[in-house]
Amino acid sequence: MATTPSDGEAIRESLTRPEAFEPVFDRHFNSIYKYLTRRVGPDAGNELASEVFLVAFSNRHRFHSEVEDARPWLYGIAANLARRQARTWRRSRRAGQRSLGDNVIWLDPAPEDRLDAESMRSVLLLAVSKLRNHEREVLLLHALTDLSYREIAAALSIPIGTVRSRLSRARRQVRGLLIEAGHPELAAGLEEEDDGNAG
Amino acid sequence: MPADDHLRDLFDEMGIPPEPTSEQEAAARARLRSAIRDEAIRTPLRLGRRPALAFGAAALSITAAIVAITLVLPGSSPAVDANLAGIAGAARSVVAEELPAGAYVYTHRESSFLSGAQANEDSTVLFYLLPETVDTWTRDNSKQITTTIGTPIFFDTKERTAYYAAGIDESDGVGTTTTEDFVNIPGLLEPDRWSTDVDVLRQQVAAELAVQGATTSNEDARMLAFVTQLLDPNLNPSPQLRAAIIELIGGLNVTTVMLPSGFVNVTLEYADPVYGSVRHEMELDEAGNLRATRIVVLAPGPDVAIPAGTVIEMTDWSVAAIVDSPGSIPAG
């Protein structure tokens, strides 16, 4: 019975037979799409999700094919594209594109599109937006994906200890900002979580 | 995913993201297949750029301490602190070396960071400093990192007892050493993105900060924190970029002291919304290499149970070196 190639096997094969890359798309497009739509909204998220795989395909020669799982690599590309999108929005000031859907929250908005501060979504969104870039990146990858600390480290090309420390700091910052905004009930669950997620 | 992961629960309560529609998936797949078809000629595997290693003795030797007078640069640039102007000049005189084929840029840092954990659901947060030693080998957009987690430093013996009793040392990886291989994905801090003209660099950084969240209203502190990242030896900034960054720092409201070692100590105090009153410190050597950073809590905020004067983040860097292979460490 034919077995599905791992990401590493598919990417290695695609270096000589490009069409072999497609199983990577099959396996990961759904989760990359959902991560990006939560980061940058449905329209931009859809566009960027497609772009992730174009970037990955054109840079596949840089992927360490002995690594079986391409998720950290793909999420790293996705995170970079999301950051670039946030900067593009700021420069273009196209306010009409940015609106919150009913069932998704996106976390890189321009300030002028933030909702009434009483909204729970906007309170959390504001708190997260106040984080330093590298702390926010780690927090969002942890909160919006199922990546382990080790996989987050791989996605961002940083040591796992740095992931722990940035996440720890980000949690405390967000917790402090939520309390400062008058929402201690949101902050209650954000005390340090020893979730053993070091894998 | 852990059942009690409050952070993920909080974000999930914000709304469940939709699945892609079949049309969206089909459109994305079509774009990928088009790219696959367009790859008519397979590009040979590229080694990627070979970063010029910007280390080595400055072409001009650094003499005695620089008299601390303010130098005014032409144009509308802010005045640059004299100590930093001198180091910037020395950095510009460094001759960057090409990385030989097959060689790696090696960096070593020793850091510690303030961490917090709960021993159990009902307990308060334990604060402690978690040390780590990190060795990094970089070339051709690939990277190997070896991390060793050290023994935590506690502010209270009771907290130490609670920490080990709860097994938090295991999840922190105390005493472990891990080696991981990465593919470098060019990101925001890549040196190629930043101008070596200090005025242009200042505008670039200001534009970047404008789209980032602000943890403090002190704009000089935000800028200092950001450009300190650009000096990270792992990024291997060129001598010209280091010089521009140092000149930019010299135009901020910082205090500098020339140390007996010839290094320059740079400090800036500001209000952090969580940690309270803090001081950002950095040390640059005579050639403008980043050698140390510190964040010191001068007066802690109400949510942080640590003594005043605690160094909540510290990193000491060795100067980058060239080595033949990952895992090898230069002699001396």
Coordinates of C-alpha atoms in Angstrom, one line a residue:
Chain A
M1 CA 0.0 0.0 0.0
A2 CA 1.4 3.4 -1.0
T3 CA 2.2 5.6 1.9
T4 CA 1.9 9.3 1.9
P5 CA 5.3 11.0 1.8
S6 CA 6.4 13.1 4.8
D7 CA 6.9 16.8 4.2
G8 CA 10.6 16.2 4.1
E9 CA 10.4 13.4 1.6
A10 CA 8.0 15.5 -0.6
I11 CA 10.2 18.5 -0.6
R12 CA 13.3 16.5 -1.3
E13 CA 11.6 14.8 -4.2
S14 CA 10.3 18.1 -5.5
L15 CA 13.8 19.4 -6.1
T16 CA 14.0 17.2 -9.1
R17 CA 10.3 16.6 -9.7
P18 CA 8.5 19.9 -8.7
E19 CA 5.0 18.5 -8.8
A20 CA 6.0 16.4 -5.8
F21 CA 5.6 19.5 -3.6
E22 CA 1.8 19.5 -3.8
P23 CA 1.2 17.1 -0.9
V24 CA 2.7 19.8 1.4
F25 CA -0.1 22.0 0.3
D26 CA -2.7 19.3 0.8
R27 CA -1.5 18.7 4.3
H28 CA -1.1 22.3 5.6
F29 CA -3.1 24.8 3.6
N30 CA -6.2 24.5 5.8
S31 CA -4.3 25.3 9.1
I32 CA -2.2 28.0 7.5
Y33 CA -5.4 29.6 6.1
K34 CA -7.0 29.6 9.5
Y35 CA -3.9 31.1 11.3
L36 CA -3.7 33.9 8.7
T37 CA -7.3 34.8 8.7
R38 CA -7.2 35.2 12.4
R39 CA -4.1 37.3 12.1
V40 CA -5.0 39.6 9.2
G41 CA -8.7 39.1 8.4
P42 CA -10.5 36.9 5.9
D43 CA -9.6 38.7 2.6
A44 CA -5.9 39.3 3.3
G45 CA -5.6 35.9 5.1
N46 CA -6.9 34.0 2.1
E47 CA -4.5 35.9 -0.2
L48 CA -1.5 35.4 2.1
A49 CA -2.3 31.7 2.7
S50 CA -1.9 31.1 -1.0
E51 CA 1.3 33.2 -1.0
V52 CA 2.8 31.1 1.8
F53 CA 3.0 28.1 -0.5
L54 CA 4.3 30.0 -3.4
V55 CA 7.1 31.4 -1.2
A56 CA 7.7 27.9 0.3
F57 CA 7.9 26.3 -3.2
S58 CA 10.3 28.9 -4.5
N59 CA 12.5 28.5 -1.4
R60 CA 12.2 24.8 -0.9
H61 CA 15.9 24.2 -1.6
R62 CA 16.5 25.9 1.7
F63 CA 14.4 23.5 3.7
H64 CA 16.3 20.9 5.7
S65 CA 14.7 17.8 4.1
E66 CA 15.8 15.6 7.0
V67 CA 13.2 17.5 9.0
E68 CA 9.9 15.6 8.6
D69 CA 7.4 18.3 9.5
A70 CA 7.3 21.5 7.5
R71 CA 4.8 23.2 9.8
P72 CA 7.3 25.4 11.7
W73 CA 8.9 26.5 8.4
L74 CA 5.5 27.3 6.9
Y75 CA 4.3 29.1 10.0
G76 CA 7.5 31.1 9.9
I77 CA 6.8 32.2 6.4
A78 CA 3.2 33.0 7.3
A79 CA 4.3 35.1 10.3
N80 CA 6.6 37.1 8.1
L81 CA 3.9 37.7 5.5
A82 CA 1.5 38.8 8.2
R83 CA 4.0 41.3 9.6
R84 CA 4.5 42.6 6.1
Q85 CA 0.8 42.9 5.6
A86 CA 0.4 45.0 8.8
R87 CA 3.0 47.4 7.5
T88 CA 1.4 47.6 4.1
W89 CA -2.0 48.5 5.7
R90 CA -0.4 51.3 7.7
R91 CA 1.2 52.8 4.6
S92 CA -1.8 52.5 2.4
R93 CA -4.5 53.6 4.9
R94 CA -7.2 51.6 3.2
A95 CA -9.6 51.6 6.0
G96 CA -12.4 50.0 4.1
Q97 CA -10.7 46.6 3.9
R98 CA -10.5 46.2 7.6
S99 CA -13.6 45.0 9.4
L100 CA -14.1 42.3 12.0
G101 CA -16.2 39.4 10.9
D102 CA -18.7 37.8 13.2
N103 CA -16.7 34.7 13.8
V104 CA -13.1 35.6 13.4
I105 CA -10.8 38.0 15.2
W106 CA -7.8 39.4 13.5
L107 CA -4.9 40.8 15.4
D108 CA -2.9 43.2 13.2
P109 CA -5.4 46.0 12.6
A110 CA -4.8 49.6 12.1
P111 CA -5.7 51.6 15.2
E112 CA -8.5 53.5 13.5
D113 CA -10.5 50.4 13.0
R114 CA -10.6 49.2 16.6
L115 CA -14.0 48.8 18.1
D116 CA -15.5 50.3 21.2
A117 CA -13.3 49.6 24.1
E118 CA -16.1 47.8 26.0
S119 CA -15.9 44.9 23.5
M120 CA -14.0 42.0 24.8
R121 CA -12.5 41.3 21.5
S122 CA -11.1 44.8 21.1
V123 CA -9.7 44.8 24.7
L124 CA -7.7 41.6 24.1
L125 CA -6.8 42.9 20.6
L126 CA -5.5 46.1 22.0
A127 CA -3.5 44.4 24.7
V128 CA -1.9 42.1 22.2
S129 CA -1.1 44.9 19.8
K130 CA 0.8 46.7 22.6
L131 CA 3.3 43.9 22.8
R132 CA 6.8 44.1 21.3
N133 CA 6.9 42.6 17.9
H134 CA 9.0 39.5 18.8
E135 CA 6.9 38.8 21.9
R136 CA 3.6 39.2 20.0
E137 CA 4.9 36.8 17.3
V138 CA 5.6 34.1 19.9
L139 CA 2.3 34.6 21.7
L140 CA 0.2 34.4 18.5
L141 CA 1.9 31.3 17.3
H142 CA 1.3 29.7 20.6
A143 CA -2.3 30.9 20.9
L144 CA -3.5 30.4 17.3
T145 CA -1.7 27.2 16.3
D146 CA -1.0 23.8 17.8
L147 CA 2.8 24.3 17.5
S148 CA 4.8 23.2 20.5
Y149 CA 7.5 25.5 22.0
R150 CA 10.1 23.6 20.0
E151 CA 8.2 24.0 16.8
I152 CA 7.7 27.7 17.5
A153 CA 11.4 28.0 18.0
A154 CA 11.9 26.4 14.6
A155 CA 9.4 28.6 12.9
L156 CA 11.0 31.8 14.2
S157 CA 14.6 30.5 14.1
I158 CA 15.2 31.2 17.8
P159 CA 16.2 29.0 20.7
I160 CA 13.5 27.2 22.6
G161 CA 14.6 29.0 25.8
T162 CA 14.0 32.3 24.1
V163 CA 10.5 31.1 23.1
R164 CA 9.8 30.4 26.8
S165 CA 11.0 33.7 28.0
R166 CA 9.3 35.7 25.4
L167 CA 6.0 33.9 25.9
S168 CA 6.3 34.3 29.6
R169 CA 6.9 38.0 29.3
A170 CA 4.1 38.4 26.7
R171 CA 1.7 36.7 29.0
R172 CA 2.6 39.0 31.8
Q173 CA 2.4 42.0 29.6
V174 CA -1.0 41.1 28.3
R175 CA -2.3 40.2 31.7
G176 CA -1.1 43.6 33.1
L177 CA -2.6 45.5 30.2
L178 CA -6.0 43.7 30.6
I179 CA -6.1 44.5 34.3
E180 CA -5.1 48.1 33.5
A181 CA -7.9 48.3 31.0
G182 CA -10.4 47.2 33.7
H183 CA -10.8 43.6 32.7
P184 CA -9.3 41.5 35.4
E185 CA -11.7 38.7 34.5
L186 CA -9.9 38.3 31.2
A187 CA -6.6 38.4 32.9
A188 CA -7.4 35.7 35.4
G189 CA -6.5 32.8 33.2
L190 CA -3.3 34.3 32.0
E191 CA -1.1 33.7 35.0
E192 CA 1.8 31.5 34.1
E193 CA 0.8 28.2 32.5
D194 CA 3.0 25.3 33.2
D195 CA 1.6 23.4 30.3
G196 CA 4.7 21.2 29.8
N197 CA 4.5 22.2 26.2
A198 CA 8.2 22.1 25.7
G199 CA 8.1 19.3 23.1
Chain B
M1 CA -3.1 20.7 23.2
P2 CA -3.3 20.9 27.0
A3 CA -6.8 20.9 28.3
D4 CA -6.3 23.8 30.6
D5 CA -4.5 26.2 28.3
H6 CA -6.1 29.4 29.3
L7 CA -4.4 31.5 26.7
R8 CA -5.6 29.4 23.8
D9 CA -9.1 29.2 25.3
L10 CA -9.2 33.0 25.5
F11 CA -8.4 33.4 21.9
D12 CA -10.8 30.6 20.9
E13 CA -13.6 32.5 22.7
M14 CA -12.9 35.4 20.3
G15 CA -14.3 33.3 17.5
I16 CA -13.6 30.2 15.6
P17 CA -11.9 30.9 12.2
P18 CA -13.7 29.6 9.2
E19 CA -12.5 26.8 7.0
P20 CA -11.4 27.8 3.5
T21 CA -14.1 27.3 1.0
S22 CA -13.5 24.8 -1.8
E23 CA -13.2 27.7 -4.2
Q24 CA -10.5 29.3 -2.1
E25 CA -8.6 26.1 -1.8
A26 CA -8.9 25.4 -5.5
A27 CA -7.7 28.9 -6.4
A28 CA -4.7 28.6 -4.1
R29 CA -3.9 25.2 -5.5
A30 CA -4.1 26.5 -9.0
R31 CA -1.6 29.3 -8.2
L32 CA 0.8 26.7 -6.8
R33 CA 0.4 24.4 -9.8
S34 CA 1.0 27.4 -12.1
A35 CA 4.3 28.1 -10.3
I36 CA 5.2 24.4 -10.6
R37 CA 4.6 24.5 -14.3
D38 CA 6.5 27.7 -14.7
E39 CA 9.6 26.2 -13.3
A40 CA 10.7 25.1 -16.7
I41 CA 14.3 25.4 -15.9
R42 CA 15.3 24.1 -12.5
T43 CA 17.5 26.6 -10.8
P44 CA 20.6 25.0 -9.4
L45 CA 20.6 24.8 -5.6
R46 CA 21.9 28.2 -4.4
L47 CA 24.2 28.5 -1.6
G48 CA 22.6 31.8 -0.8
R49 CA 24.4 34.9 0.1
R50 CA 27.7 34.6 1.9
P51 CA 27.5 37.1 4.7
A52 CA 30.6 39.2 5.1
L53 CA 31.8 38.7 8.6
A54 CA 32.2 42.2 10.0
F55 CA 34.6 41.5 12.8
G56 CA 38.3 41.9 13.3
A57 CA 40.5 44.7 14.6
A58 CA 39.6 48.1 13.5
A59 CA 41.8 49.6 10.9
L60 CA 42.6 52.5 13.3
S61 CA 43.4 51.7 16.9
I62 CA 41.3 53.3 19.6
T63 CA 43.3 55.5 21.9
A64 CA 42.4 57.2 25.1
A65 CA 38.9 58.0 26.4
I66 CA 37.0 60.5 24.3
V67 CA 36.3 63.9 25.9
A68 CA 32.5 64.0 26.4
I69 CA 31.6 66.9 24.3
T70 CA 28.6 66.9 22.0
L71 CA 29.4 66.8 18.3
V72 CA 26.9 68.5 15.9
L73 CA 26.5 66.7 12.6
P74 CA 25.5 68.7 9.5
G75 CA 21.9 68.9 8.4
S76 CA 18.9 68.3 10.6
S77 CA 20.2 65.2 12.4
P78 CA 20.2 65.4 16.2
A79 CA 23.5 66.0 18.0
V80 CA 25.3 62.7 18.6
D81 CA 26.9 61.8 21.9
A82 CA 30.6 62.0 21.5
N83 CA 31.4 58.6 23.0
L84 CA 29.1 57.0 20.6
A85 CA 30.3 59.2 17.7
G86 CA 33.8 57.9 18.3
I87 CA 32.7 54.2 18.3
A88 CA 30.7 54.8 15.2
G89 CA 33.7 56.1 13.5
A90 CA 35.7 53.1 14.6
A91 CA 33.0 50.8 13.3
R92 CA 33.0 52.4 9.9
S93 CA 36.8 51.8 9.7
V94 CA 36.4 48.1 10.2
V95 CA 37.1 46.1 7.1
A96 CA 34.4 43.4 6.6
E97 CA 35.8 40.0 5.8
E98 CA 34.1 37.6 3.3
L99 CA 33.0 34.4 4.9
P100 CA 35.1 31.6 3.3
A101 CA 33.2 28.9 1.4
G102 CA 31.9 26.3 3.8
A103 CA 32.6 28.3 7.0
Y104 CA 30.2 29.4 9.7
V105 CA 29.7 32.6 11.7
Y106 CA 29.8 31.5 15.3
T107 CA 28.3 33.5 18.2
H108 CA 28.1 32.8 21.9
R109 CA 25.8 34.5 24.4
E110 CA 24.9 34.0 28.0
S111 CA 21.6 35.3 29.1
S112 CA 19.1 35.2 31.9
F113 CA 15.5 36.3 31.8
L114 CA 12.8 36.8 34.4
S115 CA 10.4 33.9 34.3
G116 CA 7.2 33.2 36.2
A117 CA 5.3 30.1 37.0
Q118 CA 2.5 28.9 39.3
A119 CA 3.2 25.9 41.5
N120 CA -0.5 25.1 41.4
E121 CA -3.8 26.7 40.5
D122 CA -4.2 28.3 43.9
S123 CA -0.7 29.6 44.3
T124 CA 0.7 33.0 43.5
V125 CA 3.2 33.4 40.6
L126 CA 6.8 32.4 41.4
F127 CA 9.3 34.8 39.9
Y128 CA 12.8 33.7 39.1
L129 CA 15.7 34.3 36.7
L130 CA 16.3 31.5 34.2
P131 CA 19.8 31.4 32.7
E132 CA 20.6 30.1 29.3
T133 CA 23.8 29.7 27.2
V134 CA 23.3 29.8 23.5
D135 CA 25.9 28.9 20.8
T136 CA 24.9 29.7 17.2
W137 CA 26.4 28.7 13.9
T138 CA 25.1 30.5 10.8
R139 CA 25.8 30.3 7.1
D140 CA 23.9 30.3 3.8
N141 CA 20.6 30.9 5.5
S142 CA 20.9 27.9 7.6
K143 CA 21.5 27.9 11.3
Q144 CA 22.3 25.5 14.2
I145 CA 21.6 26.5 17.7
T146 CA 22.7 24.8 20.9
T147 CA 20.9 25.9 24.0
T148 CA 21.8 25.0 27.6
I149 CA 19.3 25.9 30.3
G150 CA 21.0 26.8 33.6
T151 CA 20.0 26.7 37.2
P152 CA 17.3 29.2 38.2
I153 CA 18.0 32.0 40.5
F154 CA 15.4 32.7 43.1
F155 CA 14.6 35.8 45.2
D156 CA 13.2 33.7 48.1
T157 CA 14.1 30.2 49.4
K158 CA 10.4 29.3 49.8
E159 CA 9.9 30.0 46.1
R160 CA 12.8 27.7 45.3
T161 CA 11.3 24.9 47.3
A162 CA 7.9 25.4 45.7
Y163 CA 9.5 25.5 42.2
Y164 CA 11.2 22.2 42.5
A165 CA 8.4 20.6 44.4
A166 CA 6.0 21.4 41.6
G167 CA 8.4 20.0 39.0
I168 CA 8.6 23.3 37.1
D169 CA 12.3 22.6 36.6
E170 CA 11.4 19.8 34.2
S171 CA 9.2 21.9 32.0
D172 CA 11.8 24.6 32.0
G173 CA 14.4 22.1 30.9
V174 CA 16.8 23.0 33.7
G175 CA 20.2 21.3 33.1
T176 CA 19.3 20.3 29.5
T177 CA 21.2 21.0 26.4
T178 CA 19.5 20.9 23.0
T179 CA 20.8 21.3 19.5
E180 CA 18.5 22.3 16.8
D181 CA 18.8 23.1 13.1
F182 CA 16.9 25.8 11.4
V183 CA 16.3 27.3 8.0
N184 CA 16.8 31.0 8.2
I185 CA 13.7 32.8 6.9
P186 CA 14.7 36.4 6.2
G187 CA 12.7 38.6 8.5
L188 CA 12.2 42.1 9.8
L189 CA 15.6 42.4 11.3
E190 CA 17.7 41.3 8.3
P191 CA 20.6 43.8 7.8
D192 CA 19.8 44.1 4.1
R193 CA 16.5 45.9 4.9
W194 CA 18.1 48.7 6.8
S195 CA 19.9 51.8 5.5
T196 CA 23.5 52.6 6.5
D197 CA 22.6 56.3 6.3
V198 CA 21.6 57.3 9.8
D199 CA 18.9 59.8 8.8
V200 CA 17.3 57.2 6.5
L201 CA 17.7 54.5 9.1
R202 CA 16.0 56.7 11.7
Q203 CA 13.0 57.2 9.3
Q204 CA 12.8 53.4 8.6
V205 CA 12.8 52.6 12.3
A206 CA 10.2 55.3 13.1
A207 CA 8.0 53.9 10.3
E208 CA 8.3 50.4 11.8
L209 CA 7.6 51.5 15.3
A210 CA 4.5 53.3 14.0
V211 CA 2.9 50.0 13.1
Q212 CA 4.0 48.2 16.3
G213 CA 2.2 48.3 19.6
A214 CA 3.8 50.7 22.2
T215 CA 4.6 49.3 25.6
T216 CA 5.9 52.6 26.7
S217 CA 5.2 56.2 25.8
N218 CA 8.9 56.9 25.8
E219 CA 9.7 57.0 22.1
D220 CA 13.5 57.0 22.6
A221 CA 13.2 53.9 24.7
R222 CA 11.2 52.2 22.0
M223 CA 13.7 53.2 19.4
L224 CA 16.6 52.0 21.5
A225 CA 15.0 48.7 22.2
F226 CA 14.4 48.2 18.5
V227 CA 17.8 49.1 17.2
T228 CA 19.5 47.1 19.9
Q229 CA 18.0 44.1 18.1
L230 CA 19.6 45.2 14.9
L231 CA 23.0 45.0 16.5
D232 CA 22.5 41.3 17.4
P233 CA 25.7 39.6 16.4
N234 CA 23.7 36.7 14.9
L235 CA 22.4 39.1 12.3
N236 CA 26.0 39.9 11.4
P237 CA 25.3 43.6 10.6
S238 CA 27.9 45.2 8.4
P239 CA 30.3 47.7 9.9
Q240 CA 28.5 50.6 8.1
L241 CA 25.1 49.5 9.5
R242 CA 26.6 49.2 13.0
A243 CA 28.0 52.7 12.6
A244 CA 24.6 54.1 11.5
I245 CA 22.8 52.3 14.4
I246 CA 25.3 53.6 16.9
E247 CA 25.0 57.2 15.5
L248 CA 21.2 56.8 15.8
I249 CA 21.5 55.7 19.4
G250 CA 23.9 58.7 20.0
G251 CA 21.1 61.0 19.0
L252 CA 18.6 59.7 21.6
N253 CA 18.2 60.9 25.1
V254 CA 20.7 58.4 26.5
T255 CA 23.5 58.6 29.0
T256 CA 26.9 57.2 28.1
V257 CA 30.0 56.4 30.0
M258 CA 33.4 55.3 28.6
L259 CA 34.5 52.4 30.7
P260 CA 38.1 51.6 31.6
S261 CA 37.9 48.6 29.2
G262 CA 37.3 51.0 26.3
F263 CA 33.7 49.8 26.1
V264 CA 30.9 52.4 26.1
N265 CA 28.0 51.9 28.5
V266 CA 24.7 53.3 27.3
T267 CA 21.7 53.7 29.5
L268 CA 18.1 55.0 29.3
E269 CA 15.4 55.0 32.0
Y270 CA 11.7 54.8 31.2
A271 CA 8.4 53.6 32.6
D272 CA 7.3 50.1 31.6
P273 CA 3.5 49.4 32.1
V274 CA 4.2 46.0 33.8
Y275 CA 7.6 46.2 35.4
G276 CA 7.5 49.8 36.6
S277 CA 10.5 52.1 36.3
V278 CA 13.2 50.3 34.4
R279 CA 16.6 51.1 33.0
H280 CA 17.8 49.8 29.6
E281 CA 21.5 49.3 29.4
M282 CA 23.9 48.2 26.7
E283 CA 27.6 47.9 26.2
L284 CA 29.5 48.4 22.9
D285 CA 33.1 47.6 22.4
E286 CA 35.7 49.8 20.7
A287 CA 34.6 48.5 17.2
G288 CA 30.9 49.0 17.9
N289 CA 30.1 45.3 18.5
L290 CA 27.2 44.7 20.9
R291 CA 28.7 43.1 24.0
A292 CA 26.0 43.3 26.7
T293 CA 22.4 44.3 27.3
R294 CA 20.5 44.6 30.6
I295 CA 17.0 45.6 31.7
V296 CA 17.1 46.6 35.3
V297 CA 13.9 47.2 37.4
L298 CA 14.5 50.3 39.4
A299 CA 11.0 50.4 41.1
P300 CA 8.8 47.4 40.4
G301 CA 5.2 47.7 39.4
P302 CA 2.4 46.3 41.7
D303 CA 2.0 43.0 39.8
V304 CA 5.7 42.0 39.9
A305 CA 7.0 40.7 43.2
I306 CA 10.7 41.2 42.7
P307 CA 13.1 43.4 44.5
A308 CA 14.1 46.8 43.2
G309 CA 17.4 46.6 41.3
T310 CA 16.6 43.2 39.8
V311 CA 18.1 42.6 36.4
I312 CA 15.2 41.0 34.6
E313 CA 17.0 40.5 31.3
M314 CA 20.7 40.3 30.7
T315 CA 22.8 39.0 27.8
D316 CA 26.6 39.0 27.5
W317 CA 28.0 38.4 24.0
S318 CA 31.3 37.2 22.8
V319 CA 32.6 38.7 19.6
A320 CA 31.5 36.7 16.5
A321 CA 34.1 34.4 15.0
I322 CA 34.6 32.2 11.9
V323 CA 34.7 28.4 12.4
D324 CA 34.9 25.5 10.0
S325 CA 31.8 23.6 11.0
P326 CA 28.7 23.7 13.2
G327 CA 29.4 22.5 16.7
S328 CA 33.0 23.7 16.7
I329 CA 34.0 26.5 19.0
P330 CA 37.0 28.8 18.4
A331 CA 40.0 28.4 20.6
G332 CA 40.6 31.0 23.3

